[in-house]
Amino acid sequence: MKLVTAVIKPHKWEDVREALETFGVTGMTVSEVSGYGRQKGHTEVYRGAEYDIALVPKIRIEIVVEDDDAEDVVGIIVKTAQTGRIGDGKVWISPVESVVRVRTGDRDAAAL
Amino acid sequence: MKLVTAVIKPHKWEDVREALETFGVTGMTVSEVSGYGRQKGHTEVYRGAEYDIALVPKIRIEIVVEDDDAEDVVGIIVKTAQTGRIGDGKVWISPVESVVRVRTGDRDAAAL
Amino acid sequence: MKLVTAVIKPHKWEDVREALETFGVTGMTVSEVSGYGRQKGHTEVYRGAEYDIALVPKIRIEIVVEDDDAEDVVGIIVKTAQTGRIGDGKVWISPVESVVRVRTGDRDAAAL
Amino acid sequence: MNFAYDGYYAWMIAATSFVLLMTAPGLALFYGGMSRSKSVLNMMMMSFVSLGVVGVVYVLWGWSMSYSDGFSGDGKLFANPFDQFGLVDTDPLNYIFVAFQLTFAVITAALISGAIADRVKFSSWVVFLPLWVTLSYFPLAHMVFGGGFLSGAKDGLAEMIYSAGDAAEVAPLDYAGGTVVHINAGVAGLVLCLLIGKRLGFGKEPMKPHNLTLTMIGAGLLWFGWFGFNVGSIVFTADSLADPEAFMTQFTTETGLVWINTTVATCAAMLTWLIVEKIRDGHATSLGAASGVVAGLVAITPACGALSPVGSIGLGAVAGALCALAVGLKYKFGFDDSLDVVGVHLVGGIVGTIGIGFLSTTTGLFYGENAKQLVVQIAIALFAIIWSGVVTLVLGLLIKYTLGWRIADEDELEGIDFVEHGESAYDLSGGGGARRSILTEGVSA
Amino acid sequence: MNFAYDGYYAWMIAATSFVLLMTAPGLALFYGGMSRSKSVLNMMMMSFVSLGVVGVVYVLWGWSMSYSDGFSGDGKLFANPFDQFGLVDTDPLNYIFVAFQLTFAVITAALISGAIADRVKFSSWVVFLPLWVTLSYFPLAHMVFGGGFLSGAKDGLAEMIYSAGDAAEVAPLDYAGGTVVHINAGVAGLVLCLLIGKRLGFGKEPMKPHNLTLTMIGAGLLWFGWFGFNVGSIVFTADSLADPEAFMTQFTTETGLVWINTTVATCAAMLTWLIVEKIRDGHATSLGAASGVVAGLVAITPACGALSPVGSIGLGAVAGALCALAVGLKYKFGFDDSLDVVGVHLVGGIVGTIGIGFLSTTTGLFYGENAKQLVVQIAIALFAIIWSGVVTLVLGLLIKYTLGWRIADEDELEGIDFVEHGESAYDLSGGGGARRSILTEGVSA
Amino acid sequence: MNFAYDGYYAWMIAATSFVLLMTAPGLALFYGGMSRSKSVLNMMMMSFVSLGVVGVVYVLWGWSMSYSDGFSGDGKLFANPFDQFGLVDTDPLNYIFVAFQLTFAVITAALISGAIADRVKFSSWVVFLPLWVTLSYFPLAHMVFGGGFLSGAKDGLAEMIYSAGDAAEVAPLDYAGGTVVHINAGVAGLVLCLLIGKRLGFGKEPMKPHNLTLTMIGAGLLWFGWFGFNVGSIVFTADSLADPEAFMTQFTTETGLVWINTTVATCAAMLTWLIVEKIRDGHATSLGAASGVVAGLVAITPACGALSPVGSIGLGAVAGALCALAVGLKYKFGFDDSLDVVGVHLVGGIVGTIGIGFLSTTTGLFYGENAKQLVVQIAIALFAIIWSGVVTLVLGLLIKYTLGWRIADEDELEGIDFVEHGESAYDLSGGGGARRSILTEGVSA
Ligand SMILES: Nc1ncnc2c1ncn2[C@@H]1O[C@H](COP(=O)(O)OP(=O)(O)O)[C@@H](O)[C@H]1O
Ligand SMILES: Nc1ncnc2c1ncn2[C@@H]1O[C@H](COP(=O)(O)OP(=O)(O)O)[C@@H](O)[C@H]1O
Ligand SMILES: Nc1ncnc2c1ncn2[C@@H]1O[C@H](COP(=O)(O)OP(=O)(O)O)[C@@H](O)[C@H]1O
């Protein structure tokens, strides 16, 4: 099994979800995070004084998939979340040894 | 070392914490996430118009454990968080190469 | 590639970010989490009745780095986030098989 | 016609509006902020719907049942509910008083809801409202304000205790509703929270206020509205009604005194509540300040016309300290008076009602020659406690065994806002501090 | 001089202040809470800046254009805007009425903003405001309140329909602005939201209120302020102005009636709105309670002086139910009247204006002998709809093809608060429940 | 007795209640919303406790020290604090004025707290309050309003500058407290924030408002309350007091004028503040609108009775622009006037006080023949600055070296709400948008 972790721009979340659904991904876990990177946040002016905001809001998606699907899933995410502008995010794959469905105790492929 | 990641129903969090404590887990990191899966969120009626809410609130628990404990911890979580209804969540195990306690610099087993 | 995950005290986040930036880390993903561990939360008195609050606010940082940098990054985090008091947090290293930059499709080292 | 009236009428329009503001949004905010974020809307709705239901009922039979016999001093328990049904036969000169009294009935009913937060079927509350005001509020209003059994009336309670002559002298004093409003609502809250039972997790989880800024706004609006409540409750003497000059004098001096007393008692209660907290818990809290404000306002309500400013400071100080201690009792005795209706309104109402017996500048024990006023005050407080207690118990049981009071346990855990009202109070994502994501937004059907 | 005036003036100072409170913060909160968290500040700013702009304009030429010809009953469309420009030649005895009418113009303009939430250039709104009040509000105010074409004036609309004698008898009735304020604003909202188009995602995402506690505060403050609006709109008869005793009688009885009618209609509307929701959607919501409150207030606005209390309950009940059904229409017909200006103000305004034709205790169809009043009421409602519709369409098109109305699509997605105002409403981290981290705080430049 | 009084008294009851609302919850919200989420409760508590402490003190010796010598025009610095201690010997006809003046003392003290947000021991603030009102507020109130040194009194400042005859002619003008309230509080804020030092991270982190909706509510309630403040500050001429007809005329015309001036100056200030921001920063913010509102209200406070409506628009416009520029100074000069007390109240108070010298329709430089009024206005502004500055410095140092002002650094980082009050303002989990989890809830001991 693999874990695909994707950090993407918030407004792309809906599109990514739909694309993954179409591909056949049946579940994922999503959270709101803040990103730090080349995309530099923004400058805010407050009472005439300027401030740099370093962090940018992002969505983090975690999907456990079978080994064979990992690259496809990454590909779909990259294609769908791409805008070509700095800050589009990262996707990484890491190994998972085992996954269980809490409801049934099913293991691995059967647990997805 | 292993990392056990569990995504469970929010109201099971207290029970899981207690069960893990009893087993001897001394620490964990918890966050609020949204789950997407078979459990389909809910329908909301607003001003007479209907909407599907796709995401469901979940709790994500991360626990770094020694290799031998991983299966036990997974077992405890599955047993305690199970309600038998769709949406009970997933637990997965992934490899960890090393862990450090920030306070002391202790490594691996000593860091837990 | 490695994934370094650090759970630290919130007020140390700025220092850690600066130290990592100086070292040359160009990106990371940050989230607000709750920690459970030796540090025991606090007692609150409300209307004359006492309550224990078990969870403590923490910051979780995720950084994908090249294999060689992993130990250095861990070292920097440990050094910078250390206050010597209970609750300073944990840092762990896990394997990453591949990482992609969404904007360009660049892979691995080039994606960081 | 007495031309001095017109300023007084002008004030009564404002005062009546002030009191309506106390319920919506004043009390709704005070209570809403104290409840949990999953039940704030239900809490606010309980206040709003009290206004909706009691407002209509009041015009239909509430006024008639309270005052249609013209303050005749008959010593009765209530007046005829059909006499001026729908205000059809009400003298238009009384309209503003109908309005003023309407707002009192509304807030009294709404006050009760704080004792049973987070766990009650909305429909049961809606059914309880008209029954309770009809059987508990309108009668007590008639008895105390309408020349009934608890006024200085012939055949009234005071006369039963003392001879007729004395009774007139030590007629029960309740300027703006210590018995009718606060003891009444406080007892009802106590009875209902005992009958309905505790929230799940009560005593184990803190169940702290989810938004204290709302509670502070609510406390501020309640204070403001309370000037309508107390200062609007002036009743003119026969002399004043006969003589414009006397009218003007009473109007200008009494309203000024009541305003000051209302304020300084409240200031003092806020301070003593904070002091008790600081000593007992180590911290003076904003919830304590807000609660102290309400405790002071409650206590001075019956007493605001009878005390001196310095006496009012004293009464407020005692009320603030006692109520601060009293709100802890629910944990001791294990009843879930969720938002402290008993600790603040029942205790504060008793402190104020009985405090008059000591502090009245004319008949109080500290000023006058005897304890007669004190005895009368205790008697009316007891009577109000018993009346409200019995009525509420009967109605509470009736609903318990018909509609039922409580929502299902899993619904209570899930949150009553979502379950009963299909809503949640806040959706701060998709904007907010970090202009966060769209995670909580829906996906179209 | 009539000494009975001074209480009335005292009330007018308060009433005028009440009405100002309706816009800021009342309406700002009501609308702000209903919008999304990324656009609440823009929404509140639209109300605040209406006050800023229209307040200044009113003193410059608004009063003059509405009332400078002294309520002469001339039947005209508007008065001379330069006659009392800057109030230089205004009789100081009229100042309080200038102030009162100023607050009406302000809130009418602000009401429109709810129809076009989240997507409009702030600068275009600022430009629209003075143009719209000048061409739509001031004329309608003159026509209805200032003795103009829609009053009982000679050569007025009623006289056109009936013979002169009859017209006086069935002069159009609009106590506090069913046509001038609510139909006017409601139509303007409809025209603008059609012209400007839907929010991105409308009909697909729920776009639910981001903070219903704000909406509830807003509804409460609106209700409170509305007493100024309605009760302050009393106009004295010639008899009253001549005779202090008659003055006092009219003042005390009419204000009381209007207060009661305003309240019970609102109570009833809240209840029927909740009932419709419960039946249709399964839940009685707090947004429904708040909306029902406003619907009731809107409907009773023109009618509050003409109905009995029981009639007012009836009118409110009808208005609450109809408006509850009407707000769903936008999804049916696909126009994005974002915060239900049309469903509440236009529909409620029509219900109230025409309801008088049935329920007026003197000339209504249910009480009087004929339908004349009803016909007149329908006529003025139609006239107001057409006038406001045409004016708003012309102005809306003008701005559309010059400044443009909409912000860029990506800005709308990002959130208008940040893009137009450089702010976000909430920064709850760095404190809050769990005293969370500093993630959203900045790093110094 | 003058029967025209009774409307005026009716208004004064309302007005006094309005002003109390300004502090709690008005100012508490305005300031609370501007502070960070970890210190909002402390900020609100500073306002509430000002009311608690100063309310009690005022009745004890505040009134006596300010006005017990009967507005005798003695030119003194203060009156005898023991003369009417506890109001025991106060004429009941004055009660409403005691109440009105009480609310002024309360808000003036509370205003200061904005300059020292987030970092001050609550106990030190509680100790500072009675000392400061006793030594700075009560004397200045006596001097300006009580016939003392800064009034038109014999031996007063104006007489020192000009000969006796002229002084009467150009007696200092301060209708509702430009010097006594705003300059006084503004200077005290400046001195304290210099003495106490900056918040940790000031100038590096933005320290933006955590909840602008609260600030907007606060601004709206302040505006509403300010009608009590300004319109309630009418003082009747000897002629009016003698002749009911003159009384009525002054009452109806002057209150109307003051209401309008208060409103249009505020409208204009809001607009110019927004324009300055738009030009300088590219965005017109809601914080700017709220601040502009307060700046306008501050500036018109001393001037509201002396200007024409058009003059008031001018004064407001200038005040809005100047204050918008002034609030940036703290970053330039590096003093942490956290919530802009200096930029708004000191600068706005000076603009208003001195603006009268130009714009007074009777004695202003633009209308009259000479600069005498202008000189007098500058003189009283300077005197108030020096008096308040010296008193605050002495008291500030006293507390600094005894109790100490600041909480510990780590406590300031952790958040003053939790450390000083044991609370946090918000607990939005366990409900909220996504009906999120129970993570921040406690686990029973
Ligand atoms: N080394 C990294 N480890 C983890 N997350 C990263 C890393 N680098 C970037 N990110 C995440 O990816 C997001 C986008 O990165 P950024 O450098 O801004 O743009 P891009 O990926 O287009 O070059 C960041 O906001 C951050 O959340
Ligand atoms: N492939 C996946 N990867 C990561 N998380 C998943 C995956 N599938 C499901 N989840 C998480 O598990 C939760 C429960 O899954 P769901 O399909 O609703 O029910 P069940 O596990 O009972 O079949 C989801 O809400 C989501 O958070
Ligand atoms: N086994 C674990 N797995 C994951 N996170 C842990 C684990 N143990 C501790 N943590 C995290 O580290 C934080 C600090 O741990 P704690 O035991 O309080 O102090 P310390 O690390 O100084 O001994 C915890 O709040 C929690 O977030």
mmCIF file with all atom_site columns, N, CA and C and ligand atoms in Angstrom, chain A residues 7 34-39 58 85-90 92, chain C residues 26-29 62-64 101 103 112, ligand 1:
data_model
loop_
_atom_site.group_PDB
_atom_site.id
_atom_site.type_symbol
_atom_site.label_atom_id
_atom_site.label_alt_id
_atom_site.label_comp_id
_atom_site.label_asym_id
_atom_site.label_entity_id
_atom_site.label_seq_id
_atom_site.pdbx_PDB_ins_code
_atom_site.Cartn_x
_atom_site.Cartn_y
_atom_site.Cartn_z
_atom_site.occupancy
_atom_site.B_iso_or_equiv
_atom_site.pdbx_formal_charge
_atom_site.auth_seq_id
_atom_site.auth_comp_id
_atom_site.auth_asym_id
_atom_site.auth_atom_id
_atom_site.pdbx_PDB_model_num
ATOM   1   N N   . VAL A 1 7   ? -0.522 18.440 -1.147  1.00 0.00 ? 7   VAL A N   1
ATOM   2   C CA  . VAL A 1 7   ? -0.803 19.784 -0.609  1.00 0.00 ? 7   VAL A CA  1
ATOM   3   C C   . VAL A 1 7   ? -1.144 20.646 -1.809  1.00 0.00 ? 7   VAL A C   1
ATOM   4   N N   . SER A 1 34  ? -1.345 25.240 6.494   1.00 0.00 ? 34  SER A N   1
ATOM   5   C CA  . SER A 1 34  ? -0.737 26.458 5.993   1.00 0.00 ? 34  SER A CA  1
ATOM   6   C C   . SER A 1 34  ? 0.555  26.094 5.294   1.00 0.00 ? 34  SER A C   1
ATOM   7   N N   . GLY A 1 35  ? 0.788  26.705 4.164   1.00 0.00 ? 35  GLY A N   1
ATOM   8   C CA  . GLY A 1 35  ? 1.984  26.379 3.405   1.00 0.00 ? 35  GLY A CA  1
ATOM   9   C C   . GLY A 1 35  ? 3.005  27.487 3.472   1.00 0.00 ? 35  GLY A C   1
ATOM   10  N N   . TYR A 1 36  ? 4.272  27.032 3.464   1.00 0.00 ? 36  TYR A N   1
ATOM   11  C CA  . TYR A 1 36  ? 5.368  27.989 3.421   1.00 0.00 ? 36  TYR A CA  1
ATOM   12  C C   . TYR A 1 36  ? 6.239  27.581 2.249   1.00 0.00 ? 36  TYR A C   1
ATOM   13  N N   . GLY A 1 37  ? 6.556  28.501 1.357   1.00 0.00 ? 37  GLY A N   1
ATOM   14  C CA  . GLY A 1 37  ? 7.347  28.103 0.197   1.00 0.00 ? 37  GLY A CA  1
ATOM   15  C C   . GLY A 1 37  ? 7.686  29.295 -0.670  1.00 0.00 ? 37  GLY A C   1
ATOM   16  N N   . ARG A 1 38  ? 7.851  29.025 -1.958  1.00 0.00 ? 38  ARG A N   1
ATOM   17  C CA  . ARG A 1 38  ? 8.201  30.117 -2.876  1.00 0.00 ? 38  ARG A CA  1
ATOM   18  C C   . ARG A 1 38  ? 7.091  31.159 -2.940  1.00 0.00 ? 38  ARG A C   1
ATOM   19  N N   . GLN A 1 39  ? 5.867  30.660 -2.909  1.00 0.00 ? 39  GLN A N   1
ATOM   20  C CA  . GLN A 1 39  ? 4.731  31.585 -2.909  1.00 0.00 ? 39  GLN A CA  1
ATOM   21  C C   . GLN A 1 39  ? 4.756  32.323 -1.585  1.00 0.00 ? 39  GLN A C   1
ATOM   22  N N   . LYS A 1 58  ? -3.582 26.253 2.502   1.00 0.00 ? 58  LYS A N   1
ATOM   23  C CA  . LYS A 1 58  ? -3.552 25.113 1.571   1.00 0.00 ? 58  LYS A CA  1
ATOM   24  C C   . LYS A 1 58  ? -4.473 24.013 2.090   1.00 0.00 ? 58  LYS A C   1
ATOM   25  N N   . ARG A 1 85  ? 0.887  28.409 -11.708 1.00 0.00 ? 85  ARG A N   1
ATOM   26  C CA  . ARG A 1 85  ? 1.425  29.534 -10.944 1.00 0.00 ? 85  ARG A CA  1
ATOM   27  C C   . ARG A 1 85  ? 2.095  29.040 -9.655  1.00 0.00 ? 85  ARG A C   1
ATOM   28  N N   . ILE A 1 86  ? 3.069  29.797 -9.199  1.00 0.00 ? 86  ILE A N   1
ATOM   29  C CA  . ILE A 1 86  ? 3.799  29.419 -7.986  1.00 0.00 ? 86  ILE A CA  1
ATOM   30  C C   . ILE A 1 86  ? 2.817  29.129 -6.851  1.00 0.00 ? 86  ILE A C   1
ATOM   31  N N   . GLY A 1 87  ? 3.097  28.047 -6.103  1.00 0.00 ? 87  GLY A N   1
ATOM   32  C CA  . GLY A 1 87  ? 2.250  27.725 -4.966  1.00 0.00 ? 87  GLY A CA  1
ATOM   33  C C   . GLY A 1 87  ? 1.233  26.630 -5.257  1.00 0.00 ? 87  GLY A C   1
ATOM   34  N N   . ASP A 1 88  ? 1.360  26.011 -6.413  1.00 0.00 ? 88  ASP A N   1
ATOM   35  C CA  . ASP A 1 88  ? 0.404  24.946 -6.740  1.00 0.00 ? 88  ASP A CA  1
ATOM   36  C C   . ASP A 1 88  ? 0.499  23.761 -5.793  1.00 0.00 ? 88  ASP A C   1
ATOM   37  N N   . GLY A 1 89  ? 1.665  23.580 -5.149  1.00 0.00 ? 89  GLY A N   1
ATOM   38  C CA  . GLY A 1 89  ? 1.769  22.546 -4.120  1.00 0.00 ? 89  GLY A CA  1
ATOM   39  C C   . GLY A 1 89  ? 2.648  21.369 -4.492  1.00 0.00 ? 89  GLY A C   1
ATOM   40  N N   . LYS A 1 90  ? 2.656  20.396 -3.605  1.00 0.00 ? 90  LYS A N   1
ATOM   41  C CA  . LYS A 1 90  ? 3.486  19.200 -3.761  1.00 0.00 ? 90  LYS A CA  1
ATOM   42  C C   . LYS A 1 90  ? 2.620  17.965 -3.556  1.00 0.00 ? 90  LYS A C   1
ATOM   43  N N   . TRP A 1 92  ? 3.447  13.800 -2.525  1.00 0.00 ? 92  TRP A N   1
ATOM   44  C CA  . TRP A 1 92  ? 4.487  12.791 -2.296  1.00 0.00 ? 92  TRP A CA  1
ATOM   45  C C   . TRP A 1 92  ? 3.885  11.439 -1.943  1.00 0.00 ? 92  TRP A C   1
ATOM   46  N N   . THR C 1 26  ? 13.414 25.360 1.696   1.00 0.00 ? 26  THR C N   1
ATOM   47  C CA  . THR C 1 26  ? 12.644 26.369 0.964   1.00 0.00 ? 26  THR C CA  1
ATOM   48  C C   . THR C 1 26  ? 11.132 26.212 1.106   1.00 0.00 ? 26  THR C C   1
ATOM   49  N N   . GLY C 1 27  ? 10.727 25.092 1.665   1.00 0.00 ? 27  GLY C N   1
ATOM   50  C CA  . GLY C 1 27  ? 9.283  24.937 1.786   1.00 0.00 ? 27  GLY C CA  1
ATOM   51  C C   . GLY C 1 27  ? 8.910  24.001 2.909   1.00 0.00 ? 27  GLY C C   1
ATOM   52  N N   . MET C 1 28  ? 7.730  24.167 3.439   1.00 0.00 ? 28  MET C N   1
ATOM   53  C CA  . MET C 1 28  ? 7.201  23.218 4.427   1.00 0.00 ? 28  MET C CA  1
ATOM   54  C C   . MET C 1 28  ? 5.699  23.421 4.534   1.00 0.00 ? 28  MET C C   1
ATOM   55  N N   . THR C 1 29  ? 5.077  22.464 5.204   1.00 0.00 ? 29  THR C N   1
ATOM   56  C CA  . THR C 1 29  ? 3.633  22.528 5.374   1.00 0.00 ? 29  THR C CA  1
ATOM   57  C C   . THR C 1 29  ? 3.352  22.444 6.870   1.00 0.00 ? 29  THR C C   1
ATOM   58  N N   . GLU C 1 62  ? 5.681  19.605 8.492   1.00 0.00 ? 62  GLU C N   1
ATOM   59  C CA  . GLU C 1 62  ? 6.094  18.521 7.617   1.00 0.00 ? 62  GLU C CA  1
ATOM   60  C C   . GLU C 1 62  ? 7.042  19.062 6.554   1.00 0.00 ? 62  GLU C C   1
ATOM   61  N N   . ILE C 1 63  ? 8.202  18.415 6.426   1.00 0.00 ? 63  ILE C N   1
ATOM   62  C CA  . ILE C 1 63  ? 9.170  18.870 5.434   1.00 0.00 ? 63  ILE C CA  1
ATOM   63  C C   . ILE C 1 63  ? 9.688  17.667 4.668   1.00 0.00 ? 63  ILE C C   1
ATOM   64  N N   . VAL C 1 64  ? 9.528  17.717 3.386   1.00 0.00 ? 64  VAL C N   1
ATOM   65  C CA  . VAL C 1 64  ? 10.131 16.684 2.549   1.00 0.00 ? 64  VAL C CA  1
ATOM   66  C C   . VAL C 1 64  ? 11.537 17.156 2.198   1.00 0.00 ? 64  VAL C C   1
ATOM   67  N N   . ARG C 1 101 ? 6.375  18.321 -7.872  1.00 0.00 ? 101 ARG C N   1
ATOM   68  C CA  . ARG C 1 101 ? 5.911  19.703 -7.769  1.00 0.00 ? 101 ARG C CA  1
ATOM   69  C C   . ARG C 1 101 ? 4.707  19.851 -8.698  1.00 0.00 ? 101 ARG C C   1
ATOM   70  N N   . ARG C 1 103 ? 3.082  22.371 -9.869  1.00 0.00 ? 103 ARG C N   1
ATOM   71  C CA  . ARG C 1 103 ? 3.156  23.419 -10.879 1.00 0.00 ? 103 ARG C CA  1
ATOM   72  C C   . ARG C 1 103 ? 3.838  22.961 -12.163 1.00 0.00 ? 103 ARG C C   1
ATOM   73  N N   . LEU C 1 112 ? 11.758 20.032 -4.864  1.00 0.00 ? 112 LEU C N   1
ATOM   74  C CA  . LEU C 1 112 ? 11.802 20.696 -3.543  1.00 0.00 ? 112 LEU C CA  1
ATOM   75  C C   . LEU C 1 112 ? 12.087 22.188 -3.668  1.00 0.00 ? 112 LEU C C   1
HETATM 76  N N1  . LIG G 2 .   ? 9.834  20.659 1.210   1.00 0.00 ? 1   LIG G N1  1
HETATM 77  C C1  . LIG G 2 .   ? 8.546  20.730 1.410   1.00 0.00 ? 1   LIG G C1  1
HETATM 78  N N2  . LIG G 2 .   ? 7.973  19.869 2.281   1.00 0.00 ? 1   LIG G N2  1
HETATM 79  C C2  . LIG G 2 .   ? 6.664  19.897 2.507   1.00 0.00 ? 1   LIG G C2  1
HETATM 80  N N3  . LIG G 2 .   ? 5.816  20.761 1.909   1.00 0.00 ? 1   LIG G N3  1
HETATM 81  C C3  . LIG G 2 .   ? 6.341  21.662 1.020   1.00 0.00 ? 1   LIG G C3  1
HETATM 82  C C4  . LIG G 2 .   ? 7.697  21.685 0.755   1.00 0.00 ? 1   LIG G C4  1
HETATM 83  N N4  . LIG G 2 .   ? 7.925  22.675 -0.151  1.00 0.00 ? 1   LIG G N4  1
HETATM 84  C C5  . LIG G 2 .   ? 6.717  23.231 -0.423  1.00 0.00 ? 1   LIG G C5  1
HETATM 85  N N5  . LIG G 2 .   ? 5.755  22.627 0.293   1.00 0.00 ? 1   LIG G N5  1
HETATM 86  C C6  . LIG G 2 .   ? 4.340  22.911 0.238   1.00 0.00 ? 1   LIG G C6  1
HETATM 87  O O1  . LIG G 2 .   ? 3.988  23.196 -1.091  1.00 0.00 ? 1   LIG G O1  1
HETATM 88  C C7  . LIG G 2 .   ? 3.380  24.494 -1.199  1.00 0.00 ? 1   LIG G C7  1
HETATM 89  C C8  . LIG G 2 .   ? 3.777  25.152 -2.482  1.00 0.00 ? 1   LIG G C8  1
HETATM 90  O O2  . LIG G 2 .   ? 5.149  25.375 -2.519  1.00 0.00 ? 1   LIG G O2  1
HETATM 91  P P1  . LIG G 2 .   ? 5.788  26.681 -3.190  1.00 0.00 ? 1   LIG G P1  1
HETATM 92  O O3  . LIG G 2 .   ? 7.266  26.650 -2.998  1.00 0.00 ? 1   LIG G O3  1
HETATM 93  O O4  . LIG G 2 .   ? 5.069  27.906 -2.654  1.00 0.00 ? 1   LIG G O4  1
HETATM 94  O O5  . LIG G 2 .   ? 5.384  26.634 -4.706  1.00 0.00 ? 1   LIG G O5  1
HETATM 95  P P2  . LIG G 2 .   ? 5.756  25.576 -5.889  1.00 0.00 ? 1   LIG G P2  1
HETATM 96  O O6  . LIG G 2 .   ? 5.530  24.234 -5.343  1.00 0.00 ? 1   LIG G O6  1
HETATM 97  O O7  . LIG G 2 .   ? 4.806  25.958 -6.971  1.00 0.00 ? 1   LIG G O7  1
HETATM 98  O O8  . LIG G 2 .   ? 7.178  25.855 -6.240  1.00 0.00 ? 1   LIG G O8  1
HETATM 99  C C9  . LIG G 2 .   ? 3.863  25.223 0.034   1.00 0.00 ? 1   LIG G C9  1
HETATM 100 O O9  . LIG G 2 .   ? 2.914  26.221 0.392   1.00 0.00 ? 1   LIG G O9  1
HETATM 101 C C10 . LIG G 2 .   ? 3.963  24.124 1.058   1.00 0.00 ? 1   LIG G C10 1
HETATM 102 O O10 . LIG G 2 .   ? 2.698  23.858 1.667   1.00 0.00 ? 1   LIG G O10 1
#
